[in-house]
Amino acid sequence: MNDSPLPFFAAGTDPGASFVDLLRRVAPDKVPGATAGTGTLGTEVTHGTTIVAIRYDRGVVMAGDRRATAGSLIASRRIEKVFPADDFSGVAIAGAAGPAVELVRLFQVQLEHYEKIEGEPLSLEGKANQLAGLVRANLPAAMQGFVVVPLFAGFDERRDRGRVFSYDATGGKYEEADFQATGSGGIHARNWIKAQWTQDMSRDAAVDLALRALFAAADEDSATGGPDLVRRIFPVVATIDAAGYHALEVEEIGTRAEALLGGREEGAGL
Amino acid sequence: MSMPFYVSPEQVMKDRADYARKGIARGRSLVAFSTTDGIVIVAENPSRMLNKISEIYDRIAFAGVGKYNEFEMLRIAGVRQADVKGYSFAREDVNARSLANAYAQTLGQVFTHEMKPYEVEILVAQVGERPDDDELFHILYDGTVMDEQGFTVLGGQAEAIADHLRPQVGADLDRDGAIRLGAGALALEGETLGAASLEVAFLDRRRTRRAFVRVRGDDLATVLAAG
């Protein structure tokens, strides 16, 4: 079997259903964070900013603004920070954009790989733990300033409810009761959500709350992008419930954003 | 020191081939069709947990007949190969042809060098944008690869079943028709098969990313009953 072009392993070295372990065996140079350098980077790297996740009665909504910054410059107006992790979960990223996007790509493959090898998907808790491992593996890079702090949310089919998990740079995983927001404008978004969130809120209300919280963050934080009505650039919003991951169409988000802004001009006081 | 008896290479290969064929013929056959809706694969399998047909990648499925542990090992190696390739390059760079070649090389190596050959026949199927773009690679226990058109049969009775199917497979065959045709063809080897003893999977041409879907339970029973 040693001459086979396919990856076969002896019993003791088999990576099992883990794609990351497989990658470490067959292509160690492709594992993110494997080649952390020393010293500091002379230029500012691209950073993604504010992301939110909010639980509603039958699922969870995730949203992120579209701005990426490099120091005081705007690196991108259209970056996407919310991604499907698999059919029933999503991941949103804040922090150094390069490692974060790579982390999401690896996480997506990891979940699909497990599902194909084992024949059934991981539990939601299992997925959250996998992501914690990937964030932890990024710790050497985080020490040099390339911190990645994702939010993970999904629909737990066994418990029949949406769940939200946040992470810190060391890979610490914390389950949030109802909502969380992170990134540079996260504190403003979180305060807005905290004041408005109610038990058993509907999907519509949760989507609007997520948009509103991002607008509030954009008002206070220069690194968070607000709605761009001229270029039709709006936050990325996705909902996850028993029917699975669903990214909202730009038109729908635009319509909702305009309605919310209209309401604010009439005297919401912001 | 004792000298081994001389056995001609022809005899060795023939013995190995006979051994592999005998193992494969113990189980029932498996059929796959390229249809207007996508690729349909039908196998006899009373187990819901130990699959003969599975997903390899976005548009690629794997199926095996013969010894379960052997084709399961090949399946896992294929998933690993495809996922590493897709992660290193891009998802669209993963294709059935290179995977089929890797399987053929592996089976060929095992056939000539190992103690015993694998008692398996496998299928690597890839659904395309149109039926003409579909690919069905049928790989034998000794590493022989066949690039099949329209439909293919794996297993001990492959020839007889293929002869039975050939006049019935047309260009207008759809998903449900292919499932019924497949179930009927497998029944040539024994009693009629119901939804509970069939494993059916479908590579859906219209799905954008992961095309692999299993057809089972009530859905499958409804399709079979409609015939």
Coordinates of C-alpha atoms in Angstrom, one line a residue:
Chain A
M1 CA 0.0 0.0 0.0
N2 CA 3.0 2.3 0.4
D3 CA 3.1 2.8 -3.4
S4 CA -0.5 3.9 -3.6
P5 CA -1.3 7.5 -4.6
L6 CA -4.1 7.5 -2.1
P7 CA -3.5 8.4 1.6
F8 CA -3.5 5.2 3.7
F9 CA -2.4 5.0 7.3
A10 CA -1.3 2.3 9.7
A11 CA -3.6 1.8 12.7
G12 CA -1.6 4.0 15.1
T13 CA -1.3 7.0 12.9
D14 CA -4.7 7.1 11.3
P15 CA -6.2 10.6 11.6
G16 CA -9.7 9.3 11.9
A17 CA -12.5 11.7 10.9
S18 CA -10.4 14.9 11.5
F19 CA -9.4 16.8 8.4
V20 CA -6.9 19.0 10.4
D21 CA -5.1 15.9 11.6
L22 CA -5.1 14.5 8.1
L23 CA -3.6 17.7 6.8
R24 CA -0.9 17.6 9.5
R25 CA 0.1 14.1 8.2
V26 CA -0.1 14.6 4.4
A27 CA 0.6 18.3 3.9
P28 CA 1.8 19.9 7.2
D29 CA 2.8 23.1 5.4
K30 CA -0.8 23.8 4.4
V31 CA -2.0 23.8 8.0
P32 CA -2.8 27.4 8.9
G33 CA -0.6 28.9 11.6
A34 CA 2.1 26.2 11.0
T35 CA 4.6 28.7 9.8
A36 CA 4.2 31.6 12.3
G37 CA 7.1 34.0 11.9
T38 CA 8.9 36.0 14.5
G39 CA 9.1 39.8 14.9
T40 CA 6.4 42.2 13.7
L41 CA 4.9 42.9 10.3
G42 CA 5.9 46.4 9.0
T43 CA 2.6 47.2 7.4
E44 CA -0.9 47.1 8.8
V45 CA -2.9 44.0 7.9
T46 CA -6.5 43.9 7.0
H47 CA -9.0 43.6 9.9
G48 CA -12.6 42.7 9.8
T49 CA -14.8 44.4 12.4
T50 CA -18.3 44.0 13.9
I51 CA -20.3 40.8 13.9
V52 CA -23.4 39.8 15.8
A53 CA -25.4 36.7 16.5
I54 CA -28.9 36.8 18.1
R55 CA -31.2 33.9 19.1
Y56 CA -34.9 34.1 18.2
D57 CA -37.8 31.8 18.9
R58 CA -37.0 29.2 16.3
G59 CA -33.4 29.8 15.4
V60 CA -30.6 32.2 15.3
V61 CA -29.6 35.2 13.1
M62 CA -26.0 36.2 12.3
A63 CA -24.9 39.4 10.7
G64 CA -21.7 41.3 10.0
D65 CA -20.9 44.8 8.5
R66 CA -19.0 45.0 5.2
R67 CA -16.0 47.1 6.2
A68 CA -12.4 45.9 6.5
T69 CA -9.7 48.3 7.8
A70 CA -5.9 48.4 7.5
G71 CA -4.8 50.8 10.2
S72 CA -6.8 54.0 9.6
L73 CA -7.5 53.1 5.9
I74 CA -10.5 51.3 4.6
A75 CA -9.2 48.1 3.1
S76 CA -12.5 46.9 1.7
R77 CA -16.1 48.1 1.5
R78 CA -17.5 44.7 0.5
I79 CA -15.8 42.1 2.6
E80 CA -18.1 39.3 3.9
K81 CA -17.7 38.1 7.4
V82 CA -20.6 35.7 7.8
F83 CA -20.3 32.2 6.2
P84 CA -22.2 29.0 6.3
A85 CA -20.2 26.4 8.3
D86 CA -22.5 23.6 7.1
D87 CA -26.2 23.1 6.5
F88 CA -27.2 23.9 10.1
S89 CA -24.6 26.3 11.4
G90 CA -22.8 29.5 10.5
V91 CA -19.5 31.2 11.5
A92 CA -18.8 35.0 11.6
I93 CA -15.3 36.4 11.8
A94 CA -13.7 39.4 13.4
G95 CA -10.0 40.2 13.6
A96 CA -7.2 39.7 11.2
A97 CA -9.0 39.0 7.9
G98 CA -6.3 36.8 6.3
P99 CA -6.1 34.1 9.0
A100 CA -9.8 34.4 9.7
V101 CA -10.9 33.6 6.2
E102 CA -8.5 30.7 6.1
L103 CA -9.8 29.5 9.4
V104 CA -13.4 29.5 8.1
R105 CA -12.3 27.6 5.0
L106 CA -10.6 24.9 7.1
F107 CA -13.6 24.7 9.5
Q108 CA -16.0 24.2 6.6
V109 CA -13.9 21.4 5.2
Q110 CA -13.4 19.9 8.7
L111 CA -17.2 19.6 9.2
E112 CA -17.9 18.2 5.8
H113 CA -15.0 15.8 6.1
Y114 CA -16.3 14.5 9.4
E115 CA -19.8 14.0 8.0
K116 CA -18.5 12.1 5.0
I117 CA -16.2 9.8 6.9
E118 CA -18.5 9.1 9.8
G119 CA -21.7 9.1 7.8
E120 CA -23.5 11.6 10.0
P121 CA -22.8 15.2 11.0
L122 CA -21.2 16.3 14.3
S123 CA -23.4 17.6 17.1
L124 CA -23.6 21.3 17.4
E125 CA -21.5 21.2 20.5
G126 CA -19.0 19.1 18.6
K127 CA -18.8 21.6 15.9
A128 CA -18.3 24.4 18.4
N129 CA -15.4 22.5 20.0
Q130 CA -13.8 21.9 16.7
L131 CA -13.8 25.6 16.0
A132 CA -12.3 26.2 19.5
G133 CA -9.4 23.9 18.5
L134 CA -8.8 25.9 15.3
V135 CA -8.8 29.2 17.1
R136 CA -6.4 27.8 19.7
A137 CA -4.1 26.6 16.9
N138 CA -3.9 30.3 15.7
L139 CA -2.5 31.3 19.1
P140 CA 1.1 31.8 18.0
A141 CA -0.2 34.2 15.3
A142 CA -2.5 35.9 17.8
M143 CA 0.5 36.6 20.1
Q144 CA 1.9 38.6 17.2
G145 CA -1.3 40.6 16.8
F146 CA -3.2 38.6 14.3
V147 CA -6.1 37.8 16.5
V148 CA -9.1 35.9 15.2
V149 CA -12.2 35.9 17.2
P150 CA -15.1 34.2 15.5
L151 CA -18.7 33.8 16.6
F152 CA -20.4 30.4 15.9
A153 CA -24.1 29.9 15.9
G154 CA -26.4 27.1 14.7
F155 CA -29.5 25.2 15.1
D156 CA -29.2 22.3 17.5
E157 CA -31.4 19.6 16.0
R158 CA -31.2 17.5 19.2
R159 CA -32.3 20.3 21.5
D160 CA -34.6 22.0 18.9
R161 CA -33.2 25.5 19.4
G162 CA -30.7 28.0 18.2
R163 CA -27.4 28.4 20.1
V164 CA -24.6 31.0 20.1
F165 CA -21.0 30.5 21.0
S166 CA -18.2 33.1 21.3
Y167 CA -14.5 32.6 21.5
D168 CA -11.4 34.4 22.7
A169 CA -8.0 34.4 21.2
T170 CA -6.8 31.5 23.2
G171 CA -9.5 29.2 21.9
G172 CA -11.7 29.6 24.9
K173 CA -15.3 28.7 24.0
Y174 CA -18.2 30.3 25.8
E175 CA -21.8 29.6 25.1
E176 CA -24.0 32.7 25.2
A177 CA -27.5 32.6 26.6
D178 CA -29.1 34.7 23.9
F179 CA -26.8 36.9 21.8
Q180 CA -23.3 38.2 21.4
A181 CA -21.4 40.8 19.3
T182 CA -17.7 41.1 18.9
G183 CA -15.2 43.1 16.9
S184 CA -14.2 46.7 17.2
G185 CA -17.8 47.9 17.3
G186 CA -19.0 44.9 19.2
I187 CA -19.6 46.7 22.5
H188 CA -22.0 49.3 20.9
A189 CA -23.8 46.6 19.0
R190 CA -24.1 44.5 22.1
N191 CA -25.5 47.3 24.2
W192 CA -28.1 48.0 21.5
I193 CA -29.2 44.3 21.4
K194 CA -29.2 44.1 25.2
A195 CA -31.7 47.0 25.4
Q196 CA -34.0 45.6 22.7
W197 CA -33.8 41.8 22.9
T198 CA -36.9 39.9 24.2
Q199 CA -37.5 36.3 24.9
D200 CA -39.2 34.5 21.9
M201 CA -38.7 37.3 19.5
S202 CA -39.6 36.5 15.9
R203 CA -37.2 36.0 13.0
D204 CA -38.2 39.3 11.5
A205 CA -37.7 41.2 14.7
A206 CA -34.3 39.5 15.2
V207 CA -33.1 40.3 11.7
D208 CA -34.1 44.0 12.2
L209 CA -32.5 44.1 15.6
A210 CA -29.2 42.7 14.1
L211 CA -29.3 45.4 11.4
R212 CA -30.0 48.1 13.9
A213 CA -27.3 47.0 16.2
L214 CA -24.8 47.1 13.3
F215 CA -25.9 50.6 12.4
A216 CA -25.5 51.7 16.0
A217 CA -22.0 50.3 16.0
A218 CA -21.2 52.1 12.7
D219 CA -22.4 55.3 14.3
E220 CA -19.9 55.0 17.1
D221 CA -17.0 53.0 15.7
S222 CA -15.0 54.2 12.7
A223 CA -13.9 50.7 11.7
T224 CA -17.5 49.5 11.3
G225 CA -19.2 50.2 8.0
G226 CA -22.7 51.6 7.9
P227 CA -25.3 51.0 5.2
D228 CA -24.2 52.4 1.9
L229 CA -27.4 53.5 0.1
V230 CA -25.6 54.9 -2.9
R231 CA -23.7 51.8 -3.7
R232 CA -26.3 49.4 -2.2
I233 CA -23.8 47.8 0.2
F234 CA -25.6 46.3 3.2
P235 CA -24.6 44.0 6.0
V236 CA -24.5 40.3 5.3
V237 CA -27.4 38.6 7.2
A238 CA -28.2 34.9 7.5
T239 CA -30.7 33.0 9.6
I240 CA -30.4 29.4 10.7
D241 CA -33.3 27.4 11.9
A242 CA -34.8 23.9 11.5
A243 CA -34.9 24.4 7.7
G244 CA -31.1 25.2 7.7
Y245 CA -28.8 28.0 6.8
H246 CA -30.4 30.8 4.8
A247 CA -28.5 33.9 3.6
L248 CA -30.9 36.8 3.0
E249 CA -31.0 38.4 -0.4
V250 CA -29.4 41.8 -0.8
E251 CA -32.7 43.3 -2.0
E252 CA -34.5 42.2 1.2
I253 CA -31.7 43.5 3.5
G254 CA -31.8 46.8 1.5
T255 CA -35.5 47.1 2.0
R256 CA -35.3 46.4 5.7
A257 CA -32.4 48.8 6.1
E258 CA -34.2 51.6 4.4
A259 CA -37.3 51.0 6.6
L260 CA -35.2 51.1 9.7
L261 CA -33.3 54.2 8.7
G262 CA -36.6 55.9 7.9
G263 CA -37.8 55.1 11.4
R264 CA -34.7 56.5 12.9
E265 CA -34.9 59.8 11.1
E266 CA -38.4 60.3 12.4
G267 CA -37.0 60.6 15.9
A268 CA -35.3 57.5 17.3
G269 CA -32.8 60.0 18.4
L270 CA -29.6 58.5 17.0
Chain B
M1 CA 16.2 -24.5 3.2
S2 CA 13.2 -25.7 1.3
M3 CA 12.6 -24.6 -2.3
P4 CA 9.1 -23.4 -3.1
F5 CA 7.3 -25.2 -6.0
Y6 CA 7.5 -23.3 -9.3
V7 CA 4.1 -21.8 -10.3
S8 CA 3.8 -20.0 -13.6
P9 CA 2.9 -16.3 -13.4
E10 CA -0.2 -17.0 -15.6
Q11 CA -1.4 -19.5 -13.0
V12 CA -0.8 -17.1 -10.1
M13 CA -2.7 -14.3 -11.8
K14 CA -5.5 -16.6 -12.8
D15 CA -5.8 -17.9 -9.2
R16 CA -5.9 -14.4 -7.8
A17 CA -8.5 -13.3 -10.3
D18 CA -10.6 -16.3 -9.6
Y19 CA -10.3 -15.7 -5.9
A20 CA -11.4 -12.0 -6.3
R21 CA -14.2 -12.8 -8.6
K22 CA -15.6 -15.5 -6.3
G23 CA -15.6 -13.0 -3.4
I24 CA -17.4 -10.4 -5.5
A25 CA -20.0 -12.8 -6.8
R26 CA -21.1 -13.7 -3.3
G27 CA -22.9 -10.3 -3.0
R28 CA -25.6 -8.8 -5.2
S29 CA -24.8 -6.5 -8.1
L30 CA -25.1 -2.7 -8.2
V31 CA -26.3 -0.6 -11.1
A32 CA -25.8 3.1 -12.0
F33 CA -27.5 5.2 -14.6
S34 CA -26.8 8.6 -16.1
T35 CA -30.3 10.1 -16.4
T36 CA -31.8 13.5 -17.4
D37 CA -32.0 14.5 -13.7
G38 CA -28.5 13.3 -12.6
I39 CA -26.8 10.0 -11.8
V40 CA -28.8 7.3 -10.1
I41 CA -27.1 4.4 -8.2
V42 CA -29.1 1.4 -7.0
A43 CA -27.8 -1.4 -4.8
E44 CA -29.3 -4.2 -2.7
N45 CA -28.5 -3.4 0.9
P46 CA -30.7 -4.3 3.9
S47 CA -28.4 -2.3 6.3
R48 CA -29.1 1.4 6.7
M49 CA -25.8 2.0 8.5
L50 CA -23.3 0.1 6.4
N51 CA -23.5 1.9 3.1
K52 CA -22.4 0.6 -0.3
I53 CA -22.9 4.0 -1.9
S54 CA -21.5 7.3 -0.5
E55 CA -20.5 10.8 -1.1
I56 CA -16.9 11.6 -2.0
Y57 CA -17.1 15.3 -3.0
D58 CA -19.4 17.9 -4.4
R59 CA -20.4 16.1 -7.6
I60 CA -18.7 12.8 -7.1
A61 CA -20.1 9.6 -5.6
F62 CA -18.5 6.3 -4.7
A63 CA -20.0 2.8 -4.8
G64 CA -18.6 -0.6 -4.1
V65 CA -19.6 -4.3 -4.2
G66 CA -17.8 -7.2 -2.7
K67 CA -16.0 -7.1 0.7
Y68 CA -17.3 -4.3 2.8
N69 CA -14.2 -3.5 4.9
E70 CA -12.1 -3.4 1.7
F71 CA -14.2 -1.0 -0.3
E72 CA -14.9 1.1 2.9
M73 CA -11.1 1.6 3.2
L74 CA -10.9 2.7 -0.4
R75 CA -13.9 5.1 0.1
I76 CA -12.2 6.8 3.1
A77 CA -8.9 7.1 1.2
G78 CA -10.9 8.7 -1.6
V79 CA -12.7 11.2 0.6
R80 CA -9.3 12.2 2.2
Q81 CA -7.7 12.5 -1.2
A82 CA -10.5 14.7 -2.5
D83 CA -10.8 16.9 0.5
V84 CA -7.0 17.6 0.7
K85 CA -7.0 18.4 -3.0
G86 CA -10.0 20.7 -2.8
Y87 CA -8.5 22.5 0.2
S88 CA -5.1 22.8 -1.4
F89 CA -6.3 24.0 -4.7
A90 CA -10.0 24.8 -5.3
R91 CA -13.2 22.8 -5.1
E92 CA -13.6 22.7 -8.9
D93 CA -10.2 21.1 -9.3
V94 CA -11.4 17.8 -7.7
N95 CA -12.5 15.4 -10.4
A96 CA -13.5 11.8 -10.8
R97 CA -10.9 11.0 -13.4
S98 CA -7.8 11.5 -11.2
L99 CA -9.6 9.7 -8.4
A100 CA -10.4 6.8 -10.6
N101 CA -6.8 6.6 -11.7
A102 CA -5.6 6.6 -8.1
Y103 CA -8.0 3.8 -7.3
A104 CA -6.9 1.8 -10.3
Q105 CA -3.3 2.2 -9.4
T106 CA -4.0 1.2 -5.8
L107 CA -6.0 -1.9 -6.8
G108 CA -3.4 -2.9 -9.4
Q109 CA -0.6 -2.7 -6.8
V110 CA -2.6 -4.8 -4.3
F111 CA -3.5 -7.3 -7.0
T112 CA 0.1 -8.0 -7.9
H113 CA 2.0 -7.4 -4.7
E114 CA -0.1 -8.2 -1.7
M115 CA -0.9 -11.6 -0.2
K116 CA -4.4 -11.5 -1.6
P117 CA -6.3 -9.2 -4.0
Y118 CA -9.1 -7.0 -2.9
E119 CA -12.5 -8.7 -3.5
V120 CA -14.1 -5.5 -4.7
E121 CA -15.4 -3.7 -7.7
I122 CA -15.9 0.0 -7.4
L123 CA -17.6 2.9 -9.2
V124 CA -16.6 6.5 -9.2
A125 CA -19.4 8.6 -10.7
Q126 CA -19.3 12.3 -11.4
V127 CA -22.4 14.3 -12.5
G128 CA -21.9 17.0 -15.1
E129 CA -24.0 19.9 -16.3
R130 CA -25.6 17.8 -19.1
P131 CA -26.0 14.0 -19.3
D132 CA -23.3 13.9 -21.9
D133 CA -20.9 15.3 -19.3
D134 CA -21.6 12.6 -16.8
E135 CA -18.7 10.3 -16.0
L136 CA -19.0 6.7 -14.8
F137 CA -15.7 5.0 -14.0
H138 CA -16.0 1.2 -13.3
I139 CA -12.9 -0.2 -11.7
L140 CA -12.2 -3.9 -11.2
Y141 CA -10.3 -5.8 -8.5
D142 CA -7.1 -5.9 -10.6
G143 CA -7.1 -2.1 -11.4
T144 CA -8.8 -2.3 -14.8
V145 CA -10.6 1.0 -15.4
M146 CA -13.6 1.2 -17.7
D147 CA -15.1 4.6 -18.7
E148 CA -18.8 3.7 -19.2
Q149 CA -21.5 5.5 -21.1
G150 CA -25.1 5.8 -20.0
F151 CA -25.2 3.0 -17.4
T152 CA -22.9 0.4 -15.7
V153 CA -23.3 -2.7 -13.7
L154 CA -21.0 -3.9 -11.0
G155 CA -20.8 -7.4 -9.5
G156 CA -20.8 -11.1 -10.3
Q157 CA -23.8 -11.0 -12.6
A158 CA -22.8 -7.8 -14.4
E159 CA -22.9 -9.1 -17.9
A160 CA -26.3 -10.7 -17.7
I161 CA -27.8 -7.6 -16.1
A162 CA -26.2 -5.3 -18.6
D163 CA -27.6 -7.4 -21.4
H164 CA -31.0 -7.1 -19.8
L165 CA -30.8 -3.4 -19.3
R166 CA -29.2 -2.3 -22.6
P167 CA -32.5 -2.2 -24.7
Q168 CA -34.4 -0.4 -21.9
V169 CA -32.0 2.5 -21.2
G170 CA -32.8 5.5 -23.4
A171 CA -31.8 9.1 -23.5
D172 CA -35.1 10.2 -21.8
L173 CA -34.7 8.1 -18.7
D174 CA -35.4 10.2 -15.6
R175 CA -34.5 9.7 -11.9
D176 CA -37.6 7.7 -10.9
G177 CA -37.6 5.6 -14.0
A178 CA -33.9 4.7 -13.4
I179 CA -34.6 3.7 -9.8
R180 CA -37.4 1.4 -10.9
L181 CA -35.3 0.0 -13.7
G182 CA -32.4 -0.6 -11.3
A183 CA -34.6 -2.3 -8.7
G184 CA -36.1 -4.6 -11.4
A185 CA -32.6 -5.4 -12.8
L186 CA -31.3 -6.4 -9.3
A187 CA -34.3 -8.6 -8.8
L188 CA -33.1 -10.8 -11.7
E189 CA -30.7 -12.4 -9.2
G190 CA -33.4 -13.4 -6.7
E191 CA -36.6 -12.1 -5.2
T192 CA -38.1 -8.7 -5.8
L193 CA -36.6 -6.0 -3.6
G194 CA -38.6 -3.5 -1.6
A195 CA -37.6 -0.1 -0.3
A196 CA -36.3 -1.7 3.0
S197 CA -33.7 -3.8 1.1
L198 CA -32.6 -1.2 -1.4
E199 CA -29.9 1.5 -1.1
V200 CA -30.5 4.3 -3.6
A201 CA -28.5 7.5 -4.0
F202 CA -28.7 10.3 -6.5
L203 CA -26.3 12.9 -7.8
D204 CA -28.7 15.8 -8.5
R205 CA -27.6 17.7 -11.6
R206 CA -29.4 20.9 -10.4
R207 CA -27.9 21.2 -7.0
T208 CA -25.2 23.9 -6.9
R209 CA -22.7 22.4 -4.5
R210 CA -23.1 19.0 -2.8
A211 CA -25.1 17.0 -5.3
F212 CA -25.3 13.8 -3.3
V213 CA -28.7 12.8 -1.9
R214 CA -30.0 9.6 -0.6
V215 CA -33.4 8.4 -1.6
R216 CA -34.9 6.3 1.1
G217 CA -37.9 5.5 3.3
D218 CA -41.3 6.8 2.1
D219 CA -39.7 8.7 -0.8
L220 CA -38.2 5.5 -2.2
A221 CA -41.3 3.4 -1.5
T222 CA -43.4 6.0 -3.4
V223 CA -41.1 5.9 -6.4
L224 CA -41.1 2.1 -6.5
A225 CA -44.9 1.9 -6.2
A226 CA -45.4 4.4 -9.0
G227 CA -44.0 1.9 -11.6

